[in-house]
Short mmCIF file of C-alpha atoms in Angstrom, two decimals:
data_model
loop_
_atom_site.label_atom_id
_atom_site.label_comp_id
_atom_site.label_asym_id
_atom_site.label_seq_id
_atom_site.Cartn_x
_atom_site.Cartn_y
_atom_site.Cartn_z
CA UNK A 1 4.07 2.73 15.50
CA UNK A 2 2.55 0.96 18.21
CA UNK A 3 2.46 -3.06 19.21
CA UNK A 4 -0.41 -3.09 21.99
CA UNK A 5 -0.14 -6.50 24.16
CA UNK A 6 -1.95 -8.27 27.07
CA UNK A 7 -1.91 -11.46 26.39
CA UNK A 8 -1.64 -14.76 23.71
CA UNK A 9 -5.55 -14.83 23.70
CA UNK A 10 -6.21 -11.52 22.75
CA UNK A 11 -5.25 -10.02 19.28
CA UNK A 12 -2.51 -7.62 18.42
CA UNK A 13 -2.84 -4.74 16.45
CA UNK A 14 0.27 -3.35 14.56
CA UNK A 15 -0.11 -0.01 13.00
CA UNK A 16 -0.97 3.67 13.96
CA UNK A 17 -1.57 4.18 17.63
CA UNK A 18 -3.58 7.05 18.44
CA UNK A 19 -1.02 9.04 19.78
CA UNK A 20 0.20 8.99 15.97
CA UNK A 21 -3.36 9.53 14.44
CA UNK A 22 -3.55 12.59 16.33
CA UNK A 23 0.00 13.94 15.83
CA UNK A 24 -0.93 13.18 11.73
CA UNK A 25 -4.33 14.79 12.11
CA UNK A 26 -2.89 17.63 13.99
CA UNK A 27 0.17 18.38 12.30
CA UNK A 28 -2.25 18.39 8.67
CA UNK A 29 -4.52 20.55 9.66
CA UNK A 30 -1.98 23.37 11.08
CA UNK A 31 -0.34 22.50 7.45
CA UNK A 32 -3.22 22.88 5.75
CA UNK A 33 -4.70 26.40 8.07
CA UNK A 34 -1.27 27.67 6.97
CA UNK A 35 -1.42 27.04 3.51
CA UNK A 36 -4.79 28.16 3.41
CA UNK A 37 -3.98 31.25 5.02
CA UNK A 38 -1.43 32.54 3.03
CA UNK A 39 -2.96 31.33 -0.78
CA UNK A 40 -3.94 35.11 -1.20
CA UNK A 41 -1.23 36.51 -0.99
CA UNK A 42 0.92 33.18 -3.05
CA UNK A 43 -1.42 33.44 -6.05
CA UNK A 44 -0.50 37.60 -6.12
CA UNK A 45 3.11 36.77 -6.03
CA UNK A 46 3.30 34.15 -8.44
CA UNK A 47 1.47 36.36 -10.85
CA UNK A 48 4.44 38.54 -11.05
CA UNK A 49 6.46 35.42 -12.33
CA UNK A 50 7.62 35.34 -15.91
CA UNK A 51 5.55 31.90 -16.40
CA UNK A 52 3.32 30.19 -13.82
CA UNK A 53 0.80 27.37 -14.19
CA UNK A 54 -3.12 27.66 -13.80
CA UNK A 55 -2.45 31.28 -14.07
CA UNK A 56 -6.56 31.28 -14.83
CA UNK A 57 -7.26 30.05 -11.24
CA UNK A 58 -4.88 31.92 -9.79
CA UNK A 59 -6.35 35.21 -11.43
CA UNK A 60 -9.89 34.31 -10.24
CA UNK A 61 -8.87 34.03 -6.63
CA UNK A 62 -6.87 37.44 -6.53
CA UNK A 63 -9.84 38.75 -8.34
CA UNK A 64 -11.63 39.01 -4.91
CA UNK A 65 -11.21 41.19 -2.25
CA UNK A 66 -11.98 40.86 1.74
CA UNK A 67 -11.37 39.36 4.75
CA UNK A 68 -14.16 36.91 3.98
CA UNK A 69 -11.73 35.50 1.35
CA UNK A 70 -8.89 34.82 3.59
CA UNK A 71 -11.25 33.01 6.22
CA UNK A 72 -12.63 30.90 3.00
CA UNK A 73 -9.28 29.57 1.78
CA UNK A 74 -8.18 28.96 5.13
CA UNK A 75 -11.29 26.56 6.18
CA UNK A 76 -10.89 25.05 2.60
CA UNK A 77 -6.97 24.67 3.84
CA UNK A 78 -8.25 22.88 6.78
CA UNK A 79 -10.44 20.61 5.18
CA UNK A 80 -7.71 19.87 2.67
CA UNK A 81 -4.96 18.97 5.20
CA UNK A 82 -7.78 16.53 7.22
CA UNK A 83 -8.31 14.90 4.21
CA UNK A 84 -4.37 14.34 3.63
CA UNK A 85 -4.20 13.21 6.77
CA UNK A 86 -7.18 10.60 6.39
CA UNK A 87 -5.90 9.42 3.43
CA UNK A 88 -2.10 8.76 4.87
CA UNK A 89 -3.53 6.57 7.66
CA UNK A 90 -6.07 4.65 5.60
CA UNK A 91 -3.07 4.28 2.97
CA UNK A 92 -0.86 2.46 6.08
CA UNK A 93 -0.82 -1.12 6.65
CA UNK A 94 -2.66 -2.09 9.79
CA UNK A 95 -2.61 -5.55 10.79
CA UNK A 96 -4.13 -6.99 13.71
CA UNK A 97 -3.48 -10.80 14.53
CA UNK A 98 -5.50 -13.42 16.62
CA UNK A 99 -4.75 -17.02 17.59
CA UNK A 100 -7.61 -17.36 15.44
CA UNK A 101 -6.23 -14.96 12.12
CA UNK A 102 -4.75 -12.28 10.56
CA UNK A 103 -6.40 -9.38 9.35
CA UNK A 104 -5.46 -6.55 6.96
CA UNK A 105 -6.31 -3.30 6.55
CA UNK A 106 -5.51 -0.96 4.24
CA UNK A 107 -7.46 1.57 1.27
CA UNK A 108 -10.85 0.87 3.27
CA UNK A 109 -9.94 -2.58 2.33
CA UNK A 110 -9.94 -5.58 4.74
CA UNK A 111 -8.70 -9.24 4.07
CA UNK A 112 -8.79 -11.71 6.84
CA UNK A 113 -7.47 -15.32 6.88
CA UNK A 114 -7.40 -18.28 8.94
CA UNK A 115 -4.71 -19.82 10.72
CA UNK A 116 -5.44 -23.05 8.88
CA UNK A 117 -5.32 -21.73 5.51
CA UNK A 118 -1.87 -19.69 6.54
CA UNK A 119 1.27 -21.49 5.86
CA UNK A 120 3.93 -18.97 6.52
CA UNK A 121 4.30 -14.72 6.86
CA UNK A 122 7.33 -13.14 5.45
CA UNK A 123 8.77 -9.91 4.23
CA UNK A 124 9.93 -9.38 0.34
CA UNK A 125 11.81 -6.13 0.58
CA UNK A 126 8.76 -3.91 2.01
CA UNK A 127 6.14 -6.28 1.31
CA UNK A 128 4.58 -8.29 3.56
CA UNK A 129 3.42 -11.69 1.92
CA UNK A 130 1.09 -14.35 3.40
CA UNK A 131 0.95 -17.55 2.26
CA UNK A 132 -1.25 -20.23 1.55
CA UNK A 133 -0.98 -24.24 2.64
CA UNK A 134 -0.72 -24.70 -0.85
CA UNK A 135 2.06 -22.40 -1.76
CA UNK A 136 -0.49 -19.54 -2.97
CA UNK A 137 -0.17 -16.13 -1.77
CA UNK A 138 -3.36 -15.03 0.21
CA UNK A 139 -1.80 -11.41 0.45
CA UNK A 140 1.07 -9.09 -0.59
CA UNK A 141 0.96 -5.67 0.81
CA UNK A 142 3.26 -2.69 1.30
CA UNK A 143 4.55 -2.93 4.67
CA UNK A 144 6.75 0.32 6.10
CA UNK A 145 7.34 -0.41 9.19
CA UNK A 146 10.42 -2.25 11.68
CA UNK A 147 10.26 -5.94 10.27
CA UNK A 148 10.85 -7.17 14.38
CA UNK A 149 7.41 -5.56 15.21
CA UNK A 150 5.66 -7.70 12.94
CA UNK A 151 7.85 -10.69 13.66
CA UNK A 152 6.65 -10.25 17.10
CA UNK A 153 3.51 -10.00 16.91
CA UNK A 154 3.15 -13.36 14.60
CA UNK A 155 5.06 -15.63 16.64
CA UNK A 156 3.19 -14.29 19.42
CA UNK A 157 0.31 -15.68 18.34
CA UNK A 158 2.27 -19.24 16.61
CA UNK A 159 1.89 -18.08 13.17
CA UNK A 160 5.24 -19.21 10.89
CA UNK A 161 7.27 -16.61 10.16
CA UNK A 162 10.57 -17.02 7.70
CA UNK A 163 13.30 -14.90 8.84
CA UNK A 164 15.22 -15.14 5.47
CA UNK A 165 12.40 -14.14 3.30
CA UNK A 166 10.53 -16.27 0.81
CA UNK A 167 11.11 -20.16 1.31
CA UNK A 168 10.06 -20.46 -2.45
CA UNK A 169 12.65 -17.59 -4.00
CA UNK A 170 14.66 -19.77 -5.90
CA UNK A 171 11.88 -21.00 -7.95
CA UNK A 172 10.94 -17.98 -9.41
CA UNK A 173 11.42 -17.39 -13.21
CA UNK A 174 11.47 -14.06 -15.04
CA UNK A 175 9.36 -13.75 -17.14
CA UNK A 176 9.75 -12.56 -21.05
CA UNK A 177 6.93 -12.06 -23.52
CA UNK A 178 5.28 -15.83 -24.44
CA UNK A 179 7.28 -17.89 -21.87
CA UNK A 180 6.85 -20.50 -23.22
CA UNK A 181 6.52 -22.94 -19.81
CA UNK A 182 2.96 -20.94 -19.18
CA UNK A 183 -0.28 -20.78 -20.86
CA UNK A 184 -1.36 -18.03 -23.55
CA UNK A 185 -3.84 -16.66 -21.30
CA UNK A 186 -1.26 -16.08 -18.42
CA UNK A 187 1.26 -14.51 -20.91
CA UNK A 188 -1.47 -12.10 -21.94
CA UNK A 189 -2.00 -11.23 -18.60
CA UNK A 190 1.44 -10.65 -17.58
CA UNK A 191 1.87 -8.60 -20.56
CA UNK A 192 -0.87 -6.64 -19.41
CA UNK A 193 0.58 -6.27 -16.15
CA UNK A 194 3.88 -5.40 -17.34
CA UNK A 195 2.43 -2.15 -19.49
CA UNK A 196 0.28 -0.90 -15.91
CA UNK A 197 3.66 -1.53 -13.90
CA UNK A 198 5.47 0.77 -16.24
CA UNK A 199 2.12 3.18 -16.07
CA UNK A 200 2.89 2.86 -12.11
CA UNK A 201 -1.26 2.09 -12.63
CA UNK A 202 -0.76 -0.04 -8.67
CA UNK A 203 -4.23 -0.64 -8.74
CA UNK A 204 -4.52 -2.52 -12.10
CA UNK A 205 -1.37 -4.26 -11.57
CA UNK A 206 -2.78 -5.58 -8.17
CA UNK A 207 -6.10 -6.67 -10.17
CA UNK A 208 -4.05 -8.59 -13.03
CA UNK A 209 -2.35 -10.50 -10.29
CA UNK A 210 -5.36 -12.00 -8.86
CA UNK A 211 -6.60 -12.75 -12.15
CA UNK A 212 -2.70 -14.92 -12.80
CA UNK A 213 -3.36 -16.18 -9.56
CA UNK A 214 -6.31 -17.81 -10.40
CA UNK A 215 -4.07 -19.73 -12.99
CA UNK A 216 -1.94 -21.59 -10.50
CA UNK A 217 0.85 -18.65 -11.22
CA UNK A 218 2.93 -16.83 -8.59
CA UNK A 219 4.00 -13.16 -9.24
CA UNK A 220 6.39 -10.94 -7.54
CA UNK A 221 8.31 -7.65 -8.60
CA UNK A 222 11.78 -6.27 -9.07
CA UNK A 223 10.75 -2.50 -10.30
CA UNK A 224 8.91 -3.39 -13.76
CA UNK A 225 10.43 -6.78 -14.28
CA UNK A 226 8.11 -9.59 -13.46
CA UNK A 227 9.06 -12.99 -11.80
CA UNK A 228 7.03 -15.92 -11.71
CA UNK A 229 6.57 -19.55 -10.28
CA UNK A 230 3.87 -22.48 -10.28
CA UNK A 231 2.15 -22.43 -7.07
CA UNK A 232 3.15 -25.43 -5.56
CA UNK A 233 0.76 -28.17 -4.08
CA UNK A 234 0.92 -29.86 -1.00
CA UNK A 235 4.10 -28.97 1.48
#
């Protein structure tokens, strides 16, 4: 993890340094050469097992004889562990903050906002949380890393950060099937979301809590159990 710095004017990116892309690169690729390699000689052995799965692939490949088949399954090896390794660093949080905003990366995704539509930055558990100057949440997004290096890098710049977590926690609710305080339409939704949580579908669940958003509802997680607040107007 790197924090690069030169000065309050220019922006700070927190995330992989290069050093890191190229261990994860490198390391994936020996992984996958090795794996590669050697897949000859793991589909004859597991063949002799009792029971093994996709035993119909695994007859196909010892079906075929040659050094030629060695050097194929090790370049598909390779191009298996670069994709691994693309996918873990477009998978990790980058953020890279300005005087000007915050930007987030992360699944080929970016979000940037303002510093005048940015309230305060905090951490809930390992999710990083930016909120609005109306109480909405702009973003919430798995965040791995040291909590101080992100700290940093936000008051660096003047952003608000809240050391003991979310400044509206105590107004969350949790939620049961047709609270009664919240519209049909939002009960729906978090009923929906409640059956992709328990799917572990990350994706929908994400979706359906734009769409609550959009509602003037609030939404954070404990495992599968759902909390909720009104987004609150004017600080």
């Amino acid at each position: 993890m790197n924090i690069s710095r030169t000065s309050y004017r220019e922006s700070t990116a927190v995330g992989f340094s290069n050093a890191i892309r190229v261990l994860i690169f490198a390391g994936c690729s020996v992984l996958g050469l090795a794996l590669g390699y050697f897949i000859p000689l793991i589909a004859k052995w597991a063949l002799t097992l009792p029971w093994v799965p996709f035993e119909g692939p695994l007859k196909l490949i010892t079906s075929f004889s040659g050094v030629w088949v060695t050097v194929v399954t090790t370049l598909l090896g390779l191009l298996a562990g670069l994709w691994f390794a693309e996918e873990v660093i477009k998978d990790t949080l980058h953020v890279v903050v300005s005087g000007e905003t915050i930007r987030l990366k992360k699944d080929g995704v970016v979000q940037e906002f303002t510093r005048e539509t940015i309230s305060t930055v905090f951490l809930d558990g390992k999710q990083l949380v930016i909120l609005g100057s109306n109480g909405e949440e702009h973003a919430r997004e798995t965040y791995d890393w040291a909590s101080g290096r992100i700290a940093d890098a936000l008051t660096e710049h003047g952003y608000s950060w809240s050391p003991g977590g979310d400044p509206y926690k105590e107004q969350f609710r949790r939620w049961v099937l047709d609270t009664p305080e919240l519209p049909p339409a939002v009960n729906a939704l978090l009923k929906a979301r409640e059956i992709a949580l328990r799917k572990k579908e990350k994706g929908e669940a994400k979706e359906l809590r734009r769409e609550v958003a959009k509602h003037g509802v609030v939404v954070r997680d404990e495992e599968t159990r759902q909390y909720w607040r009104a987004q609150t107007i004017g600080q």
